[in-house]
PDB file of C-alpha atoms (C1' of nucleotides) in Angstrom:
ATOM      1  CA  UNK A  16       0.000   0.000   0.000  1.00  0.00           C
ATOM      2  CA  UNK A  17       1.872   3.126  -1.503  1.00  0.00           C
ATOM      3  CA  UNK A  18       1.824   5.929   1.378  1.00  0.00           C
ATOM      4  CA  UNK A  19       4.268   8.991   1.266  1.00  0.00           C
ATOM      5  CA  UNK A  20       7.174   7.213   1.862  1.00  0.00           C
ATOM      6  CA  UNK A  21       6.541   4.367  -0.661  1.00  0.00           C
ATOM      7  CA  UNK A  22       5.843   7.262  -3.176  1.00  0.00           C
ATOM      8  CA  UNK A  23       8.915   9.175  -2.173  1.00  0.00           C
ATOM      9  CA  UNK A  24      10.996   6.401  -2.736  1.00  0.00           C
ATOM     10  CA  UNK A  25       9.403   5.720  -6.189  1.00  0.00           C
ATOM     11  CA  UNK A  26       9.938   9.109  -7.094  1.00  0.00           C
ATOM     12  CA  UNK A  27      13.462   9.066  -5.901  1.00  0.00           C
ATOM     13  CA  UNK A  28      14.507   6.220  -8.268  1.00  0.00           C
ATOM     14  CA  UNK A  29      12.439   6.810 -11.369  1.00  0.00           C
ATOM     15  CA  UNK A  30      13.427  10.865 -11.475  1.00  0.00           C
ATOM     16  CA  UNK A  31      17.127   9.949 -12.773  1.00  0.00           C
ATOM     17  CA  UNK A  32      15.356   7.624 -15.558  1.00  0.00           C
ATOM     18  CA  UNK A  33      12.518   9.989 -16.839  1.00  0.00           C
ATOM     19  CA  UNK A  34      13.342  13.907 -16.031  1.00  0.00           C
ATOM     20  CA  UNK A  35      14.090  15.341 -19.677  1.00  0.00           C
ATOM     21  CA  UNK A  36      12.466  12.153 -21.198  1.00  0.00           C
ATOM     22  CA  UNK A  37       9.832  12.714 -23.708  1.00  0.00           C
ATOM     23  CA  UNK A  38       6.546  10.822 -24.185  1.00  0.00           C
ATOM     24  CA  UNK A  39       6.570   9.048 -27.564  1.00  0.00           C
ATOM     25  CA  UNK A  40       4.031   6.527 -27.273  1.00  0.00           C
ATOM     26  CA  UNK A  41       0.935   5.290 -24.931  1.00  0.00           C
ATOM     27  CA  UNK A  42      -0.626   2.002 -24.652  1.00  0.00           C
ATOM     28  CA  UNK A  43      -4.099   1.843 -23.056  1.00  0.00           C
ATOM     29  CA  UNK A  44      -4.787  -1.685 -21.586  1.00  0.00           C
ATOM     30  CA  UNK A  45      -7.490  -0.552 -19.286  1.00  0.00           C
ATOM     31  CA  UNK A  46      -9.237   2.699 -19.499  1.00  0.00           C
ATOM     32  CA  UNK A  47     -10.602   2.883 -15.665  1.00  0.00           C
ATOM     33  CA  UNK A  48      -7.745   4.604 -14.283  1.00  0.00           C
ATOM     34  CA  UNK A  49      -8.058   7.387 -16.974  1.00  0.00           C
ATOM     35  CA  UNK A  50     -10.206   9.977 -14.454  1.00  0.00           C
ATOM     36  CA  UNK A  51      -9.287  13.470 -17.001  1.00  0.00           C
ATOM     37  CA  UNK A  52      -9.927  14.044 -19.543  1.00  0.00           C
ATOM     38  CA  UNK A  53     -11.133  11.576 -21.898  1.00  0.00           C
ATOM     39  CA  UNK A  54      -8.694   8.533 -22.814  1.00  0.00           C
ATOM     40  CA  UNK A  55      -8.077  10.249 -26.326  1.00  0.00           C
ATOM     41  CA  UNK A  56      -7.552  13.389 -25.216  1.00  0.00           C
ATOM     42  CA  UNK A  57      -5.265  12.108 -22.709  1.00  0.00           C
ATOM     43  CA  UNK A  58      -3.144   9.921 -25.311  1.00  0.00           C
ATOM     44  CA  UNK A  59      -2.819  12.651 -28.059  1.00  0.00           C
ATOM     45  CA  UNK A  60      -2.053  15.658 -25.395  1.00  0.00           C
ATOM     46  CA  UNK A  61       0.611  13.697 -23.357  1.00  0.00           C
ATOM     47  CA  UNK A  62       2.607  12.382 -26.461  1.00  0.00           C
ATOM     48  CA  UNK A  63       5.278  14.859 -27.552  1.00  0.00           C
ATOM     49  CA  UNK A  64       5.399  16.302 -24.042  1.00  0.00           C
ATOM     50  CA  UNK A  65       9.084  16.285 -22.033  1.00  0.00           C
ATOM     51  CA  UNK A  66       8.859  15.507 -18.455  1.00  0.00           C
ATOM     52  CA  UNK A  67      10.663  18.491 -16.919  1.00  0.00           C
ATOM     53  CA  UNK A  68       9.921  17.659 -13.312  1.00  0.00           C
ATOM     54  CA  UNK A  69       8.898  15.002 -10.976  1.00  0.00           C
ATOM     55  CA  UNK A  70       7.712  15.848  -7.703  1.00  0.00           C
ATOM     56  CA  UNK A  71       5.576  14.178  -4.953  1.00  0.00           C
ATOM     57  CA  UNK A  72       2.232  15.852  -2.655  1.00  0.00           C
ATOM     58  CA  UNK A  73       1.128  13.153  -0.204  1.00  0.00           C
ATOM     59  CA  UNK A  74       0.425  10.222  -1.935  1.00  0.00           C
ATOM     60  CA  UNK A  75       0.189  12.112  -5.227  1.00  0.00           C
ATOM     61  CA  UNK A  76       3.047  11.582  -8.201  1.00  0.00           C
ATOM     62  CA  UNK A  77       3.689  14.473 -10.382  1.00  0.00           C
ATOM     63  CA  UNK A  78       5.004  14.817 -13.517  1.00  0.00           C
ATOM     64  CA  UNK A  79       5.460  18.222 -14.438  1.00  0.00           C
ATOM     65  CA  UNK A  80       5.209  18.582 -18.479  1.00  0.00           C
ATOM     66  CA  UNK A  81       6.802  20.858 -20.972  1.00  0.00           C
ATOM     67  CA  UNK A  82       3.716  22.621 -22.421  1.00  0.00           C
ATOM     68  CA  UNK A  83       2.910  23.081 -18.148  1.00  0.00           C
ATOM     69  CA  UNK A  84       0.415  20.411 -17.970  1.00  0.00           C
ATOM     70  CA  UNK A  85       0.651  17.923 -15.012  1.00  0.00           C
ATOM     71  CA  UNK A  86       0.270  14.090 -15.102  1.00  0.00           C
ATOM     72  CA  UNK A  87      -0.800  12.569 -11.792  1.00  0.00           C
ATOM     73  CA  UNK A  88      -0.937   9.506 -10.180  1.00  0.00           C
ATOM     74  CA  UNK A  89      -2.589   8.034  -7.126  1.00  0.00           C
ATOM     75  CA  UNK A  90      -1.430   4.192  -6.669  1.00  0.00           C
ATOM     76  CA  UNK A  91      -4.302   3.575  -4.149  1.00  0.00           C
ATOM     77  CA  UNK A  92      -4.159   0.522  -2.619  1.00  0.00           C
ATOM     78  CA  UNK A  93      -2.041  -1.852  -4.942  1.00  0.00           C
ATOM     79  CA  UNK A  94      -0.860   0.334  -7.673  1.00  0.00           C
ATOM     80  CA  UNK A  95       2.624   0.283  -8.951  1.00  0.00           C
ATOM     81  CA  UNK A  96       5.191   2.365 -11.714  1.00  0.00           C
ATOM     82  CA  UNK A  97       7.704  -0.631 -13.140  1.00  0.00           C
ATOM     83  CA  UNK A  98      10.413   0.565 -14.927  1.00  0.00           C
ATOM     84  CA  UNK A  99      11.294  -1.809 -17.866  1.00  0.00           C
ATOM     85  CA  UNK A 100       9.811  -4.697 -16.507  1.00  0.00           C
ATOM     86  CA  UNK A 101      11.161  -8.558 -17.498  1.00  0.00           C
ATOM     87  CA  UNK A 102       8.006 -10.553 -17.091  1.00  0.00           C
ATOM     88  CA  UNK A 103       4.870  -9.478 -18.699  1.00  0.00           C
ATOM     89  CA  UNK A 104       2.127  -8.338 -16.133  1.00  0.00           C
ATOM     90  CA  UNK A 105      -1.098  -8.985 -16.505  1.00  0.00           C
ATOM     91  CA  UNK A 106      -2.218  -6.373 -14.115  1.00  0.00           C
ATOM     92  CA  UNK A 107      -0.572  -3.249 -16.708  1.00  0.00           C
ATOM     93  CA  UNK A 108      -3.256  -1.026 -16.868  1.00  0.00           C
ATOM     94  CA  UNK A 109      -0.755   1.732 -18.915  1.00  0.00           C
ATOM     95  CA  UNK A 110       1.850   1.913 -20.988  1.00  0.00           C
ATOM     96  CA  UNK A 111       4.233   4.803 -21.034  1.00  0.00           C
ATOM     97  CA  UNK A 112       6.808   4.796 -23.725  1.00  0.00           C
ATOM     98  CA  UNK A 113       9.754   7.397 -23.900  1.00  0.00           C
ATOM     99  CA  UNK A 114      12.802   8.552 -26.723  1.00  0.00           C
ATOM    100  CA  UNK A 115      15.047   6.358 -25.463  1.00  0.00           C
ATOM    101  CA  UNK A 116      12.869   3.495 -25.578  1.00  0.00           C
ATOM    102  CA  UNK A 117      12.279   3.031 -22.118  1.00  0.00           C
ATOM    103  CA  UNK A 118       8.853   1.711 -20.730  1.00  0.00           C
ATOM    104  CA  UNK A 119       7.196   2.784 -17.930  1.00  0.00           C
ATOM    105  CA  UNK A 120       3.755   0.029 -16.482  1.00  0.00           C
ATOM    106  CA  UNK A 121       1.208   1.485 -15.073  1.00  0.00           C
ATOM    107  CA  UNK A 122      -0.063  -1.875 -13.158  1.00  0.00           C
ATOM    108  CA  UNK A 123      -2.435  -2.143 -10.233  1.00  0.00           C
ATOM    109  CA  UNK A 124      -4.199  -5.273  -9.354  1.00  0.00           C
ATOM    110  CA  UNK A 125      -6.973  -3.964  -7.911  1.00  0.00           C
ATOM    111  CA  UNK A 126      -7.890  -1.402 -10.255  1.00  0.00           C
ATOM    112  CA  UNK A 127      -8.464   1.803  -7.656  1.00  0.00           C
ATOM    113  CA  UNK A 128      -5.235   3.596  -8.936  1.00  0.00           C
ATOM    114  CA  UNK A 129      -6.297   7.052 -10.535  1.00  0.00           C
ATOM    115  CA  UNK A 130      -4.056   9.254 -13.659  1.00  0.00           C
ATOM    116  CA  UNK A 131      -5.201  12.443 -14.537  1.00  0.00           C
ATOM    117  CA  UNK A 132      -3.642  14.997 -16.958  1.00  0.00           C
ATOM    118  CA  UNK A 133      -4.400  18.336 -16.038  1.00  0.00           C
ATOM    119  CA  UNK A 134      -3.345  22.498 -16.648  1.00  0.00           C
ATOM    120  CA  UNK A 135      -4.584  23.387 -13.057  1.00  0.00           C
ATOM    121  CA  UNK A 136      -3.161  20.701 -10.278  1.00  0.00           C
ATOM    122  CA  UNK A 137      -4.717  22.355  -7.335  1.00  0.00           C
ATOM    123  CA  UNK A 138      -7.868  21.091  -8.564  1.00  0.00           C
ATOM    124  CA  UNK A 139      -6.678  17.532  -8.178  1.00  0.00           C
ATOM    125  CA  UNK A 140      -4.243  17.707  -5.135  1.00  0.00           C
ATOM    126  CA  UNK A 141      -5.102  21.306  -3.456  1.00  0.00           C
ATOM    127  CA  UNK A 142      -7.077  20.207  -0.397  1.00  0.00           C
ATOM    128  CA  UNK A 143      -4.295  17.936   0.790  1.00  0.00           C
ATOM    129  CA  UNK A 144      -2.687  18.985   4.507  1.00  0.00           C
ATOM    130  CA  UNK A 145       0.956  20.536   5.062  1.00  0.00           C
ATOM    131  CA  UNK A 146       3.579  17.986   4.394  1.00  0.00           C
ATOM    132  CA  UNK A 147       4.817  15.918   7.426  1.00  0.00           C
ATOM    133  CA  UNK A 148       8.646  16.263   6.465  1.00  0.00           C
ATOM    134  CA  UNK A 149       9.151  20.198   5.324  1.00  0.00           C
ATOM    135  CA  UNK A 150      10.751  22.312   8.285  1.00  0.00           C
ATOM    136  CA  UNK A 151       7.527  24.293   8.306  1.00  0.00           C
ATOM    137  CA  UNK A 152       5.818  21.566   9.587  1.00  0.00           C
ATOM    138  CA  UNK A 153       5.788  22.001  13.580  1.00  0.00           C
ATOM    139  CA  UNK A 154       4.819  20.575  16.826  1.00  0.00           C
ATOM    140  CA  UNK A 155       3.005  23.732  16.636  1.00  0.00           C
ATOM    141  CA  UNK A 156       1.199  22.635  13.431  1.00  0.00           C
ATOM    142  CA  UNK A 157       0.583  19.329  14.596  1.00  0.00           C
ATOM    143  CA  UNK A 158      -0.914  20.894  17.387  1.00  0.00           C
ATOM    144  CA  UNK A 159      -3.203  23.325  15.576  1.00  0.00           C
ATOM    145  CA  UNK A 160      -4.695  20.425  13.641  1.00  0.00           C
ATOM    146  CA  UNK A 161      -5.795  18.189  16.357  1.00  0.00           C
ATOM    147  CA  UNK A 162      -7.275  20.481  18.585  1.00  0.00           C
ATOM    148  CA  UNK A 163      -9.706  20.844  15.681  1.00  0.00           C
ATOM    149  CA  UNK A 164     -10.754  17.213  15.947  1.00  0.00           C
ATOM    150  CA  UNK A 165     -12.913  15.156  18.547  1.00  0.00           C
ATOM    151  CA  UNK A 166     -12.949  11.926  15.800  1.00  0.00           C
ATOM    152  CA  UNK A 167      -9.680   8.987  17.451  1.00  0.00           C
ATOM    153  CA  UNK A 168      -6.430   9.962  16.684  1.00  0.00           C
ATOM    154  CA  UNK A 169      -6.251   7.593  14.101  1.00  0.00           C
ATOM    155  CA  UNK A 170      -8.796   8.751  11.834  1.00  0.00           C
ATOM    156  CA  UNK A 171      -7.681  12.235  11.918  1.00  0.00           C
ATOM    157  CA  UNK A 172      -3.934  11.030  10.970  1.00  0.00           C
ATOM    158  CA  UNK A 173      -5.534   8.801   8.075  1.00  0.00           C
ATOM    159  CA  UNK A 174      -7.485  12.472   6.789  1.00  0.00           C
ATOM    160  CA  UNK A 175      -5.397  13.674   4.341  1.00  0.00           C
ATOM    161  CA  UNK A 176      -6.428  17.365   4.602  1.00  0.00           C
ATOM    162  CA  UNK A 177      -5.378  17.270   8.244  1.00  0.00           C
ATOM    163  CA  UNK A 178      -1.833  15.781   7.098  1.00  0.00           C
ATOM    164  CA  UNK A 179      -0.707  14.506   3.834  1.00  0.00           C
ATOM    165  CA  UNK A 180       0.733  11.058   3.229  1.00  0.00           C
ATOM    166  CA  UNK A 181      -0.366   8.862   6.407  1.00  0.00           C
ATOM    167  CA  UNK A 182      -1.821   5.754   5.303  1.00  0.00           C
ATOM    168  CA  UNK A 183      -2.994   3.210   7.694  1.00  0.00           C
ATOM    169  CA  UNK A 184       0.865   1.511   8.365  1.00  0.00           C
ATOM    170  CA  UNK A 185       2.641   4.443   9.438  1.00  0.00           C
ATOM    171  CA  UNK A 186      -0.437   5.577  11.232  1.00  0.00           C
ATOM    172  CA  UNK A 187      -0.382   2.590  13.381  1.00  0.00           C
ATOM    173  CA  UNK A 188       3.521   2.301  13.739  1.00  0.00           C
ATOM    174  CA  UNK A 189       3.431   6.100  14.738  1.00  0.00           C
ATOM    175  CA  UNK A 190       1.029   5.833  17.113  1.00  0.00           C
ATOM    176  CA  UNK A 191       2.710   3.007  18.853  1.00  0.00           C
ATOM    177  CA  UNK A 192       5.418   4.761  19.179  1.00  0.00           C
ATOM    178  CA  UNK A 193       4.156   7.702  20.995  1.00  0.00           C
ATOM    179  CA  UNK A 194       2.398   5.387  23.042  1.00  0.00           C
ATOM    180  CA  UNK A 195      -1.231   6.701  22.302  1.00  0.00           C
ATOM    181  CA  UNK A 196      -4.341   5.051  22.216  1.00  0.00           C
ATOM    182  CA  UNK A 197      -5.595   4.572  18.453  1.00  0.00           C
ATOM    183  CA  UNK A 198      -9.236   5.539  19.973  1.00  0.00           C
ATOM    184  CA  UNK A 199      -8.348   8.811  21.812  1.00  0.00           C
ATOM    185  CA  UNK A 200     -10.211  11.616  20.715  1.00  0.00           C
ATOM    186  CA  UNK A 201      -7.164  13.673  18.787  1.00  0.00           C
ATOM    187  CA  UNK A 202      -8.389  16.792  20.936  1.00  0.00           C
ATOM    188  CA  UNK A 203      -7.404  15.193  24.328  1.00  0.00           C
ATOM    189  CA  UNK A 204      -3.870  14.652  23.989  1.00  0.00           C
ATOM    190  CA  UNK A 205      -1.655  16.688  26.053  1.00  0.00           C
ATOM    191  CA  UNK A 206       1.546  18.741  24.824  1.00  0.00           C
ATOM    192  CA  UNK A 207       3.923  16.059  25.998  1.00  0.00           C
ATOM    193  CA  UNK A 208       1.790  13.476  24.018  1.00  0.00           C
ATOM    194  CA  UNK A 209       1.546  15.444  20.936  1.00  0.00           C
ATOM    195  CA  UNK A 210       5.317  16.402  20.711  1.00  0.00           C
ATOM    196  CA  UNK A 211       5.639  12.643  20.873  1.00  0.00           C
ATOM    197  CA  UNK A 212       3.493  11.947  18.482  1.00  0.00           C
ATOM    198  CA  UNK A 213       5.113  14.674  16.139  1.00  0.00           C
ATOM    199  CA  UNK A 214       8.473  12.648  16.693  1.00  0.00           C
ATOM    200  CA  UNK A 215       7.511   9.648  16.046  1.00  0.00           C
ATOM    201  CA  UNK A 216       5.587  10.717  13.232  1.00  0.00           C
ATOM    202  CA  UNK A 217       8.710  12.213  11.480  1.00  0.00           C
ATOM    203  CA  UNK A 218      10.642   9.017  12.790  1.00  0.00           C
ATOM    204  CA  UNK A 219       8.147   6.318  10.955  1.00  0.00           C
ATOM    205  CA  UNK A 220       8.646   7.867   8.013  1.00  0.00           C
ATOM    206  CA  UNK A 221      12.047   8.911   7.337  1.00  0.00           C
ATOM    207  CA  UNK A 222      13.007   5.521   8.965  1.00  0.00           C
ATOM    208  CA  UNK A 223      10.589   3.765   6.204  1.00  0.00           C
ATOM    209  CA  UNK A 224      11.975   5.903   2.910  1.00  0.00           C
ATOM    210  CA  UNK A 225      15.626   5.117   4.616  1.00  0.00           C
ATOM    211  CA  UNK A 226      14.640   1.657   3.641  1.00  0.00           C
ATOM    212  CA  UNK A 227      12.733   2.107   0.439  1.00  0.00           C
ATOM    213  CA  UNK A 228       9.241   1.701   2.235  1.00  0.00           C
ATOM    214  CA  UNK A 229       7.501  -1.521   2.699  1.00  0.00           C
ATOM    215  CA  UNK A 230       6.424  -4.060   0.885  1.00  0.00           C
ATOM    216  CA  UNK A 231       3.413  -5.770   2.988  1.00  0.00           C
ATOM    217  CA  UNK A 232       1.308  -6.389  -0.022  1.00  0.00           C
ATOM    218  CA  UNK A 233       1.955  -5.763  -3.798  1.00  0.00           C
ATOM    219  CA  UNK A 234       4.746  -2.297  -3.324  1.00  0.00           C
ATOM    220  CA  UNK A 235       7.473  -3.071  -5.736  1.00  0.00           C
ATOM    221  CA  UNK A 236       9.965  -0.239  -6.466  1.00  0.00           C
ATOM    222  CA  UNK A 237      10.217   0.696 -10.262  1.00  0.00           C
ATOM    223  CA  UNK A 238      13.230  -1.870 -10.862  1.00  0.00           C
ATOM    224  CA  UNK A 239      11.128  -4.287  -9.076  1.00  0.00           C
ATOM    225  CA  UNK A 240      13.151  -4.852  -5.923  1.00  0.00           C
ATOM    226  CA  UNK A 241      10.908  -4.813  -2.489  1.00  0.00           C
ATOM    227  CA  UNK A 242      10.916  -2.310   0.223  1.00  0.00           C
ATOM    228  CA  UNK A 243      12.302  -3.685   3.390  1.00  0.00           C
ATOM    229  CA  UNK A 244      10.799  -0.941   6.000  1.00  0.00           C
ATOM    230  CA  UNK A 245       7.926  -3.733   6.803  1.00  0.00           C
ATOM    231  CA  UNK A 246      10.912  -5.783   8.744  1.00  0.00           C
ATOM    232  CA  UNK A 247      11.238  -2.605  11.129  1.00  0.00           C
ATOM    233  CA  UNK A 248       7.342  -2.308  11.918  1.00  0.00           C
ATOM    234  CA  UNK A 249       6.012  -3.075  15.442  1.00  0.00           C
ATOM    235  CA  UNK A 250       2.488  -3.316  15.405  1.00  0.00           C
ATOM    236  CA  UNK A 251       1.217  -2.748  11.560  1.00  0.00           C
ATOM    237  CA  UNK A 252      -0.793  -5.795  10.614  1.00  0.00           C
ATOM    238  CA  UNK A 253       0.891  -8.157  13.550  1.00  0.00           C
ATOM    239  CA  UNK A 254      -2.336  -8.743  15.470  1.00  0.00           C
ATOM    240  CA  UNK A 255      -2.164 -11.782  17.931  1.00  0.00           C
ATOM    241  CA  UNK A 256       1.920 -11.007  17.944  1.00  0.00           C
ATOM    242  CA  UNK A 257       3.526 -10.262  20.511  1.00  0.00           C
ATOM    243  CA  UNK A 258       4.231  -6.537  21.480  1.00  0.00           C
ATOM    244  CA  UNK A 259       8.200  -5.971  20.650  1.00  0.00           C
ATOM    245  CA  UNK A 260       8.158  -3.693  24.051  1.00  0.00           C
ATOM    246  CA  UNK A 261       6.266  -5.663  26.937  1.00  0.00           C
ATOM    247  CA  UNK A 262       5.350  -8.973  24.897  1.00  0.00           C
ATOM    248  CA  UNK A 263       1.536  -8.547  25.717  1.00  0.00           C
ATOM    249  CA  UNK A 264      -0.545  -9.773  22.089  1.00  0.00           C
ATOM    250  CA  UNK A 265      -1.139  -7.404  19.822  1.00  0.00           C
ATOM    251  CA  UNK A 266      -4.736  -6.309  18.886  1.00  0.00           C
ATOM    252  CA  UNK A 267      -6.622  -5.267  16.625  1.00  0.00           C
ATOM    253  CA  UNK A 268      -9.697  -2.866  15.701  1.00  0.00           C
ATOM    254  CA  UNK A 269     -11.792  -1.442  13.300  1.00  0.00           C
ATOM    255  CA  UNK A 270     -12.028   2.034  12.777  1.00  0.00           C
ATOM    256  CA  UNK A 271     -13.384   3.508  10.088  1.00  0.00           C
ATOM    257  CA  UNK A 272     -13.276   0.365   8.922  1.00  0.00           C
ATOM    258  CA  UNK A 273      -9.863  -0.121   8.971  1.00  0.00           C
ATOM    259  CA  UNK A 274      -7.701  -2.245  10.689  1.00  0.00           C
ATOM    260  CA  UNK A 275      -5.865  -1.249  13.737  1.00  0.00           C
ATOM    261  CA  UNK A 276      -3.098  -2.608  15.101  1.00  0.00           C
ATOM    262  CA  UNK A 277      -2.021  -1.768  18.615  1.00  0.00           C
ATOM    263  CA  UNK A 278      -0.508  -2.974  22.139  1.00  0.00           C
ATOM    264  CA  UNK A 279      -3.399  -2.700  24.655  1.00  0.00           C
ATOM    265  CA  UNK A 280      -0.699  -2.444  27.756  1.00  0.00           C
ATOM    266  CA  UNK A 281       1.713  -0.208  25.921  1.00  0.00           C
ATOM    267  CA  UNK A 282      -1.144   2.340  24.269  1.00  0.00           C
ATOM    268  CA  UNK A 283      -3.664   2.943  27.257  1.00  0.00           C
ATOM    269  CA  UNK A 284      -7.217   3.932  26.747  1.00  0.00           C
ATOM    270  CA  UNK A 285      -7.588   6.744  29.148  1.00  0.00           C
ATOM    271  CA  UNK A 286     -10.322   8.569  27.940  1.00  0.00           C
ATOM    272  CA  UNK A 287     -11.527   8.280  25.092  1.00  0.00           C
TER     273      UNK A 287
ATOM    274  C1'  DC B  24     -19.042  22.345   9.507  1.00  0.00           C
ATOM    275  C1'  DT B  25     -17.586  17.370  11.457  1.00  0.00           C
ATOM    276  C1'  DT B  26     -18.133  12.527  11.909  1.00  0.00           C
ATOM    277  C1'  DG B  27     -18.904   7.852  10.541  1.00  0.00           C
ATOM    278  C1'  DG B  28     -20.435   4.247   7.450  1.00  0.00           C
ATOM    279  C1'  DG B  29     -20.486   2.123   2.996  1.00  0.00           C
ATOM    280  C1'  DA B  30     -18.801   1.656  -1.840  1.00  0.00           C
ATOM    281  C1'  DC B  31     -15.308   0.882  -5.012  1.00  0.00           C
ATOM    282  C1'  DC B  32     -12.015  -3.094  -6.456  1.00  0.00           C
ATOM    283  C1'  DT B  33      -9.577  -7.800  -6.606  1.00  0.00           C
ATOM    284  C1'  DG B  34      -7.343 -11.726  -4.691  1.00  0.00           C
ATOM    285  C1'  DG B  35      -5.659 -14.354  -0.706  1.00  0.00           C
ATOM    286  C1'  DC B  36      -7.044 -16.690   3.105  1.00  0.00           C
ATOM    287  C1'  DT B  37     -10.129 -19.130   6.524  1.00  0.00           C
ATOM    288  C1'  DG B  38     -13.698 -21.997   7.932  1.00  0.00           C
ATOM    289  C1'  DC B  39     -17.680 -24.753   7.128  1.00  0.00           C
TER     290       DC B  39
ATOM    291  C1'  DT C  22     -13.608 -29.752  -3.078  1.00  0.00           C
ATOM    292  C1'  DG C  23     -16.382 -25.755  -3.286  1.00  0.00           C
ATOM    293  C1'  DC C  24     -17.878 -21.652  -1.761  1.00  0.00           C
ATOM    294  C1'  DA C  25     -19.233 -17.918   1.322  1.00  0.00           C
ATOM    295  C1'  DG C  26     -17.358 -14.391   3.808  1.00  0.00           C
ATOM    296  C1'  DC C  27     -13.669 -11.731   5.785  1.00  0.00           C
ATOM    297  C1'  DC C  28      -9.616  -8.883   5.149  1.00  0.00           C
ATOM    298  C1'  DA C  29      -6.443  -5.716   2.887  1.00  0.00           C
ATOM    299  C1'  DG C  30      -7.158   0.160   2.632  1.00  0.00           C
ATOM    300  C1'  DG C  31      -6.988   5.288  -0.109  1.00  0.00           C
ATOM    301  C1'  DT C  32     -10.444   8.061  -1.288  1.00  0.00           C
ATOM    302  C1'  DC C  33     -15.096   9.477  -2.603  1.00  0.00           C
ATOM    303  C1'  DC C  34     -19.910   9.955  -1.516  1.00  0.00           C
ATOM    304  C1'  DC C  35     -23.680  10.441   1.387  1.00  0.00           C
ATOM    305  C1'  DA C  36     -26.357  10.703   5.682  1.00  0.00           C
ATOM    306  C1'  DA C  37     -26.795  12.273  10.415  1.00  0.00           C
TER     307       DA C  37
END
DNA sequence: CTTGGGACCTGGCTGC
DNA sequence: TGCAGCCAGGTCCCAA
C-alpha cells in the first residue's frame, strides 16, 4: 500500500530515468484509471510532451510537463510504476513509452489507482494537509490540527487534509510509538503526548523511505526490488503477535473500517 | 461544519 | 472440493 514514503521512494529512483524524457508513445490496456480528460484526449495531449519535473504531494506523483500540464498519479491501494519490466504483467493497466525506448507500467491489481492529466493541479491535489517532512511543519502545526478534531487519533492522521501522506501503516507504527491510544479523541492529547506523536511521526517515516518503504502487499519499487521498511514495523498488521516492548498480544480494531493494530498495555485507553 | 459508514475493487485466506 | 465471507485500505460519496 503506496503511502508517502513508498511514493517518495518511487519518485526518488524513477526521477534519474525519466526527467528530460519525452513521451513518444501510450498504450491503453485498461481505461478505468483514466479519471481526465477523456482517454483520447489524454493519449494525443501527453505524447510529444518532455517531463521536466517530478515531484511528490502526499500520496500524489507528479510529472510536471513541458507545455505546463501535469500528469498525476494516485497508486491507491495496490498500484505500482515498473520501470522496464522482465516478465509481462497482466495487471498493466498503462503503458508509457519514452525517446530512449524506455517503458514505464502502469499496473495495479486492484484497479483503484487514478491518472489524470491536467493544466490546473490544485484542482486535483489542493485540499491535501501541510507535508509531514518540510521544516515548516511544527509541533506547533501538529498541534493546531488536532485540537480541531474530537474523531480517534487515528482517523484524523488517516485524513489527508489534516496531514498529507499517512496511510494506515505508518499511522499505526506512529502511534505506537508515541504510546497513544488509536481511539483517543485527537483533541485530548496533552503537549507532551503530541510532541511525541510529532516525533515519532517524522521518525516512521524517514526511517521507512531510509529503507525504500515496505512491501506488505503488492509495493514493488520501479526496478522491481521490495521495500524492506515492513521488517522494522512493530504493530502494523501483527495482530495476535507479541508486542516488541512488553510482549503482551497485539490487537486489533476497526475504525473507520480499517484495521488497527495496537498494544493494549503499551497504548492505554484513558479517555476516550 | 464534522463525523462515521459504505462503496469501489480484486485476490488471498479461513472456515464450514 | 467448493464456496461464502472476511480482510487488505486510499479516497469518494452520502447521511446524520
Amino acid at each position: 500500500m503506496p503511502e508517502l514514503p513508498e511514493v517518495e521512494t518511487i519518485k526518488n529512483e524513477l526521477s534519474p530515468h525519466i526527467i528530460g524524457r519525452r513521451f513518444t508513445g501510450i498504450a491503453i490496456c485498461d481505461a478505468k484509471p483514466i479519471r481526465q480528460p477523456s482517454v483520447e484526449e489524454f493519449c494525443r495531449k501527453l505524447v510529444g510532451q518532455k517531463i521536466n519535473s517530478l515531484k511528490r504531494r502526499g500520496k500524489y506523483l507528479i510529472f510536471h510537463l513541458s507545455n505546463g500540464e501535469a500528469l498525476i498519479m494516485h497508486l491507491r491501494m495496490s498500484g505500482a510504476l515498473l520501470l522496464n519490466p522482465e516478465q509481462p504483467d497482466s495487471y498493466a493497466r498503462v503503458i508509457f513509452y519514452f525517446d530512449n525506448n524506455d517503458q514505464l507500467v502502469f499496473t495495479d491489481r486492484r484497479r483503484l489507482g487514478a491518472l489524470w492529466l491536467v493544466e490546473n493541479k490544485q484542482a486535483i491535489i489542493g485540499k491535501l494537509g501541510p507535508e509531514p517532512l518540510v521544516p515548516e511543519f511544527t509541533i506547533n502545526t501538529l498541534a493546531e490540527r488536532l485540537h480541531k478534531h474530537k474523531a480517534p487519533i487515528k482517523a484524523v492522521l488517516l485524513d489527508q487534509g489534516t496531514i498529507a501522506g499517512i496511510g494506515n501503516m505508518y499511522a499505526d507504527e506512529a502511534l505506537f510509538k508515541a504510546r497513544i491510544h488509536p481511539l483517543r479523541k485527537a483533541n485530548s492529547l496533552s503537549p507532551q503526548e503530541i510532541q511525541d506523536l510529532y516525533q515519532a511521526i517524522r521518525h516512521v517515516l524517514c526511517s521507512a523511505i531510509d529503507n525504500k518503504g515496505a512491501s506488505i502487499d503488492t509495493y514493488k519499487r520501479p526496478e522491481g526490488e521490495i521495500g524492506t521498511a515492513h521488517f522494522n514495523f512493530s504493530v502494523a498488521h501483527r495482530g495476535g503477535e507479541p508486542c516488541p516492548v512488553c510482549g503482551t498480544p497485539l490487537q486489533r480494531l476497526a475504525i473507520r473500517n480499517r484495521g488497527s493494530y495496537y498494544c493494549p498495555n503499551c497504548q492505554e485507553a484513558r479517555q476516550t
